[in-house]
PDB file of N, CA and C in Angstrom:
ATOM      1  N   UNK W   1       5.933   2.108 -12.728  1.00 90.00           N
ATOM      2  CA  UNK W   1       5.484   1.304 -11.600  1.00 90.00           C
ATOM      3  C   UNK W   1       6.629   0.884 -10.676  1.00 90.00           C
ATOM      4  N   UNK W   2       7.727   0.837 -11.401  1.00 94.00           N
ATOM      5  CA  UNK W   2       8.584   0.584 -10.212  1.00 94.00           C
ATOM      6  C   UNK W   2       9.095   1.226  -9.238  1.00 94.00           C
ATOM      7  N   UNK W   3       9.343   2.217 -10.175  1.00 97.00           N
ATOM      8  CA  UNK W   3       9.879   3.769  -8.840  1.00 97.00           C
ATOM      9  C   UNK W   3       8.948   3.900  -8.083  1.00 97.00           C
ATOM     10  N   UNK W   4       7.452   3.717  -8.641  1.00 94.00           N
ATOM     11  CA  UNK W   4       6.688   4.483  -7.383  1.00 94.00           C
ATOM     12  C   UNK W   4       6.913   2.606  -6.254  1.00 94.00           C
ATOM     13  N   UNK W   5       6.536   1.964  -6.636  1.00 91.00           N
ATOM     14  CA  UNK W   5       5.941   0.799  -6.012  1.00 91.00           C
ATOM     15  C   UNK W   5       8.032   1.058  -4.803  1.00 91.00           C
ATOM     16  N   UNK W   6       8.974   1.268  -5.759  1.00 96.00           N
ATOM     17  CA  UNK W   6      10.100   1.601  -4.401  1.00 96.00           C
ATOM     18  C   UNK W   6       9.993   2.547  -3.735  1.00 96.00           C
ATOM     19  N   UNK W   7       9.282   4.281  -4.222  1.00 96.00           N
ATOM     20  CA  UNK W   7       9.014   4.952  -3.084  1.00 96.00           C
ATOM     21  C   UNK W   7       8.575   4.538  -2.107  1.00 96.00           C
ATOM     22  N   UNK W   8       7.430   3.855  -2.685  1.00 95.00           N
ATOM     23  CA  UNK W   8       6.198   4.193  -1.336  1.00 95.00           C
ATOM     24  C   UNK W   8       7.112   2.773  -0.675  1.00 95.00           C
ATOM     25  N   UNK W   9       7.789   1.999  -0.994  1.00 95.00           N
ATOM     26  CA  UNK W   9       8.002   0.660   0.551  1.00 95.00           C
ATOM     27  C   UNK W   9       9.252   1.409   1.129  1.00 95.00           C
ATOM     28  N   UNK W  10       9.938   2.288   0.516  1.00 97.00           N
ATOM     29  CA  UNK W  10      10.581   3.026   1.379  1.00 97.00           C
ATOM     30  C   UNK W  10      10.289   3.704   2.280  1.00 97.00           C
ATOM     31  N   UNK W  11       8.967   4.627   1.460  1.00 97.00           N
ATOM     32  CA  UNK W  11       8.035   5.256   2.694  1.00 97.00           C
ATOM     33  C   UNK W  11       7.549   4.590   4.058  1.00 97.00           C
ATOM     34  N   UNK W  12       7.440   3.311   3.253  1.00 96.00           N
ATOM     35  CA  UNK W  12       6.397   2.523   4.704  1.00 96.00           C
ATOM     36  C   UNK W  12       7.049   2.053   5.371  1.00 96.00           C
ATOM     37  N   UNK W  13       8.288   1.638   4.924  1.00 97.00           N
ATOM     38  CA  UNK W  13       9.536   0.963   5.884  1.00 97.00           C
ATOM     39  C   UNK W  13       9.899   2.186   7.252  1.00 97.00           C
ATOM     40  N   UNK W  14       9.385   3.222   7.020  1.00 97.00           N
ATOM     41  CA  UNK W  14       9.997   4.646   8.251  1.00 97.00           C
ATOM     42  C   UNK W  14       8.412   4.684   8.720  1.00 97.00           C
ATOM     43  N   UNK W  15       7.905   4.157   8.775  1.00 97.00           N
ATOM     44  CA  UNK W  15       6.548   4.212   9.534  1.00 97.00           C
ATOM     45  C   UNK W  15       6.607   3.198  10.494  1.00 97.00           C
ATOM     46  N   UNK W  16       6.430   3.436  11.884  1.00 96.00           N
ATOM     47  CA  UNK W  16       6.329   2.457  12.995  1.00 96.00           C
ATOM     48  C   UNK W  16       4.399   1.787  12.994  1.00 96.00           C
ATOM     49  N   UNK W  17       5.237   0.807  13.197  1.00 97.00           N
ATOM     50  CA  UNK W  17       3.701  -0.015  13.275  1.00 97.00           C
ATOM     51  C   UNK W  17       3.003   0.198  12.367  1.00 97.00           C
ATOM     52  N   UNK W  18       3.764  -0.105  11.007  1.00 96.00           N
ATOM     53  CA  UNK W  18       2.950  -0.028   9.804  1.00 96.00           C
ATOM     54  C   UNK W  18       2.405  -1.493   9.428  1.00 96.00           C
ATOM     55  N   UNK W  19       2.707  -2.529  10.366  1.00 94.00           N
ATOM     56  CA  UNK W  19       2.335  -3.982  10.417  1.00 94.00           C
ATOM     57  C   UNK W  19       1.239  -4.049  10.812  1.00 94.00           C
ATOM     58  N   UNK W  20       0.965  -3.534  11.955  1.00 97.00           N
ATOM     59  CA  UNK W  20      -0.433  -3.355  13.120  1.00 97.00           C
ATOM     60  C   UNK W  20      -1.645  -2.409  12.596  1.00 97.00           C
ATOM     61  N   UNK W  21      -1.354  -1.600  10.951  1.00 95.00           N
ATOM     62  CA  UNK W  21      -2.191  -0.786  10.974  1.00 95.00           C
ATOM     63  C   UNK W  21      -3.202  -1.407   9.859  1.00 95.00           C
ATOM     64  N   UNK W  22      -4.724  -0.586   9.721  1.00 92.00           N
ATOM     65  CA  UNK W  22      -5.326  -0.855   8.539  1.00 92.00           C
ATOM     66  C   UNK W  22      -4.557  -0.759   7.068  1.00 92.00           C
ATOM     67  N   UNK W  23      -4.745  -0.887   6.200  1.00 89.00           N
ATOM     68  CA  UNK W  23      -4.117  -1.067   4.858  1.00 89.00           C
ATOM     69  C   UNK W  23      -3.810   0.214   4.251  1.00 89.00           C
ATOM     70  N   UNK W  24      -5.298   1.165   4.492  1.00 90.00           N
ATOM     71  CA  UNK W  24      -6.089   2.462   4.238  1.00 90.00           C
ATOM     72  C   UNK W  24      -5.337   2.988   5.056  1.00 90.00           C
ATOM     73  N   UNK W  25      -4.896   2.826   6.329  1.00 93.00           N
ATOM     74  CA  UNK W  25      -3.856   4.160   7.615  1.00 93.00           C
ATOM     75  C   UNK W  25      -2.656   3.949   6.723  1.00 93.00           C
ATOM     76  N   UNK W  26      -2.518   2.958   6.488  1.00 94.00           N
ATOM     77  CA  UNK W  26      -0.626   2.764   6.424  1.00 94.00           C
ATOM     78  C   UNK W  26      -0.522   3.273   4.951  1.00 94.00           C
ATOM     79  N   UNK W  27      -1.001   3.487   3.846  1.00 93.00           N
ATOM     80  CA  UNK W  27      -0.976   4.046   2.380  1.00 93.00           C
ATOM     81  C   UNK W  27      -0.955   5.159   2.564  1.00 93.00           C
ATOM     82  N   UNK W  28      -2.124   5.698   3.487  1.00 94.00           N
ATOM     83  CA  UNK W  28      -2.558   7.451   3.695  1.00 94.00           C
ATOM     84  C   UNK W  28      -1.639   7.471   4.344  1.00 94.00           C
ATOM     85  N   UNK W  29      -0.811   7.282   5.231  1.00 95.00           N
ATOM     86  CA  UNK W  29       0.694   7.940   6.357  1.00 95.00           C
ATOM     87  C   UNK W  29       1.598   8.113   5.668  1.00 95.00           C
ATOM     88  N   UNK W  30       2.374   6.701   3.961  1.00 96.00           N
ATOM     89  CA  UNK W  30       2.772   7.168   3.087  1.00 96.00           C
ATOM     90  C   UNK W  30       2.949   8.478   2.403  1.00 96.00           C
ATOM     91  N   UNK W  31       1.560   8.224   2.024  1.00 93.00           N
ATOM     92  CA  UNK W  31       0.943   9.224   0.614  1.00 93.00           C
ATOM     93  C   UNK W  31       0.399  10.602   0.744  1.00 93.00           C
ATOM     94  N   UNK W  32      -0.249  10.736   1.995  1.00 94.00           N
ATOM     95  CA  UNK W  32      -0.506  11.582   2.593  1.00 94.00           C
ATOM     96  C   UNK W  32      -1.292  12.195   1.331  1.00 94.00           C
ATOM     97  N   UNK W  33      -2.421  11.687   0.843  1.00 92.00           N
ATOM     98  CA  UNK W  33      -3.311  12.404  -0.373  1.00 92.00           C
ATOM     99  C   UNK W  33      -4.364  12.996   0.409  1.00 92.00           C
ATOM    100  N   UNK W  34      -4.831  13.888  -0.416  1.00 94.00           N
ATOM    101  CA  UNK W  34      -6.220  14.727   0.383  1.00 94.00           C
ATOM    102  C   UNK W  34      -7.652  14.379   0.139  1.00 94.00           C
ATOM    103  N   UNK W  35      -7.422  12.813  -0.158  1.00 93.00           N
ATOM    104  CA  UNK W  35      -8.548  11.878  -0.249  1.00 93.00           C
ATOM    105  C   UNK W  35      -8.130  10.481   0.219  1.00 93.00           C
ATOM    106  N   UNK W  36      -7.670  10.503   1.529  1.00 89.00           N
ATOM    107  CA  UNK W  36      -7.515   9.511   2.145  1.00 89.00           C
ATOM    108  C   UNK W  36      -8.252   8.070   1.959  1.00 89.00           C
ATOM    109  N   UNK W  37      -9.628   8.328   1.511  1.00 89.00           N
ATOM    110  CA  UNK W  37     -11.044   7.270   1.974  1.00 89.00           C
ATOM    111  C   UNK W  37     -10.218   6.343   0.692  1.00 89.00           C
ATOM    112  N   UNK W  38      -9.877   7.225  -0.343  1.00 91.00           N
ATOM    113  CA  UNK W  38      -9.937   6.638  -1.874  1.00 91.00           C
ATOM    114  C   UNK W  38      -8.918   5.274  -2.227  1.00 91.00           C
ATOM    115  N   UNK W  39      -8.300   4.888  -0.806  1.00 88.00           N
ATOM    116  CA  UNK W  39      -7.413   3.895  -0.978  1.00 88.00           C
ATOM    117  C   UNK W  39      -8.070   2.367  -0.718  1.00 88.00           C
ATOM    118  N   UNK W  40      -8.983   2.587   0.110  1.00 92.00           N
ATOM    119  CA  UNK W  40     -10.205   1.497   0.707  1.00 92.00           C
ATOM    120  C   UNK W  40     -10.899   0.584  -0.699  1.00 92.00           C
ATOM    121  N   UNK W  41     -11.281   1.588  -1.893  1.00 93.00           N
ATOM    122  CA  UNK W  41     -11.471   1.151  -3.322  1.00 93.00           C
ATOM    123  C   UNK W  41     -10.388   0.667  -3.657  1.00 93.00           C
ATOM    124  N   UNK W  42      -9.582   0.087  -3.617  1.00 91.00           N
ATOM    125  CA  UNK W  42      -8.636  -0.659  -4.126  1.00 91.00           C
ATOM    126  C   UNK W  42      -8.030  -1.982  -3.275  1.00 91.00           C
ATOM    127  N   UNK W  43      -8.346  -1.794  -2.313  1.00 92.00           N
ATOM    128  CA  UNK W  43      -7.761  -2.855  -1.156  1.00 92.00           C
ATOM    129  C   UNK W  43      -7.774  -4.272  -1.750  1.00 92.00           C
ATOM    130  N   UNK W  44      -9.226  -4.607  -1.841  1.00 94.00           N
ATOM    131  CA  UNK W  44      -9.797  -6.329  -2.379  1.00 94.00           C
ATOM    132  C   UNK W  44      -8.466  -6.433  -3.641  1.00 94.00           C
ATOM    133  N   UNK W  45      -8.800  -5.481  -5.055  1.00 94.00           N
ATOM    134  CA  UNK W  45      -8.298  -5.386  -6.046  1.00 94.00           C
ATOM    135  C   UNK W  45      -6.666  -6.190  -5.486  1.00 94.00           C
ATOM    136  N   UNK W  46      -5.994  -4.789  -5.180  1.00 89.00           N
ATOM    137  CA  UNK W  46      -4.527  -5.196  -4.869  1.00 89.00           C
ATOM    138  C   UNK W  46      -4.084  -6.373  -3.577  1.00 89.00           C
ATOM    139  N   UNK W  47      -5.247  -6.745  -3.435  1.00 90.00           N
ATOM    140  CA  UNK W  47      -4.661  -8.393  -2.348  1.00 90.00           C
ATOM    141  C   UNK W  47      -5.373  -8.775  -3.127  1.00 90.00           C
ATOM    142  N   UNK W  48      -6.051  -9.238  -4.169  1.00 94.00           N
ATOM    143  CA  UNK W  48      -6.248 -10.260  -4.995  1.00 94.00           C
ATOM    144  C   UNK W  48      -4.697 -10.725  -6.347  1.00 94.00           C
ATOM    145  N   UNK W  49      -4.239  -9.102  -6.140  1.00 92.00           N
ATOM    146  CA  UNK W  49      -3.116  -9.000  -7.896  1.00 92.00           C
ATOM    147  C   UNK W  49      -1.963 -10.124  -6.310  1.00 92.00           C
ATOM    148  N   UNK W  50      -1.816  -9.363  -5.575  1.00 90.00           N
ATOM    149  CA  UNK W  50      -0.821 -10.257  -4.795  1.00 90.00           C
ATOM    150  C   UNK W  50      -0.655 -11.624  -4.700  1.00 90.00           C
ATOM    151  N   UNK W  51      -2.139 -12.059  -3.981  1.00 93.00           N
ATOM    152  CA  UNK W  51      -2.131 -13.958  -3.886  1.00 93.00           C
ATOM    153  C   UNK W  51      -2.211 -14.351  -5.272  1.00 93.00           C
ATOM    154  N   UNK W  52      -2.566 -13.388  -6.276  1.00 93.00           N
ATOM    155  CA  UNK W  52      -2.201 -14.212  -7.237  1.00 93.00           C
ATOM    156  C   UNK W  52      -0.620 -14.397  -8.062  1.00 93.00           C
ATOM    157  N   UNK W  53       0.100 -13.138  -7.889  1.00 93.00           N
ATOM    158  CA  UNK W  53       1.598 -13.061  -8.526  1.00 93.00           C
ATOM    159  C   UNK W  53       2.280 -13.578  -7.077  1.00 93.00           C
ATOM    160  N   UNK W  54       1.775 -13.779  -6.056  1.00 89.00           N
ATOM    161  CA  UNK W  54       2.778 -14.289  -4.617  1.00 89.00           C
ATOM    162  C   UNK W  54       2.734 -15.741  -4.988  1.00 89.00           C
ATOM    163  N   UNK W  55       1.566 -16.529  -5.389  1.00 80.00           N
ATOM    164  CA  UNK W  55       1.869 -18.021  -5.697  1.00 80.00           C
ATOM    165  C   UNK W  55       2.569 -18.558  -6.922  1.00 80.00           C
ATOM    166  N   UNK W  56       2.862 -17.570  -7.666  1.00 67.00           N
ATOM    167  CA  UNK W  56       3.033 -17.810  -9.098  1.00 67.00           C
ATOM    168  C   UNK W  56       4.794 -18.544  -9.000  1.00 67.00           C
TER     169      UNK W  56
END
């Protein structure tokens, strides 16, 4: 989990206007998988693991 979780913010750090985008654009511009939609199923999930380990 860590290597990937440092790829990919490396990845997203070279993406312009990866602030301004949906959650789902800015993962798929990363990841570039050939099931783009499949990141949308996880969204709620992983901003729930956040506000909860961000207040901790």
């Amino acid at each position: 989990p860590q290597y990937a979780t440092t790829a990919f913010l490396k990845g997203l750090k070279q993406v312009d206007g990866w602030h301004d985008m949906p959650l789902t654009q800015a993962a798929q511009t990363v990841q570039v998988s050939a099931y783009p939609d499949a990141y949308a199923q996880w969204e709620q999930q992983a901003a729930d693991l956040v506000a909860h380990y961000w207040n901790s």
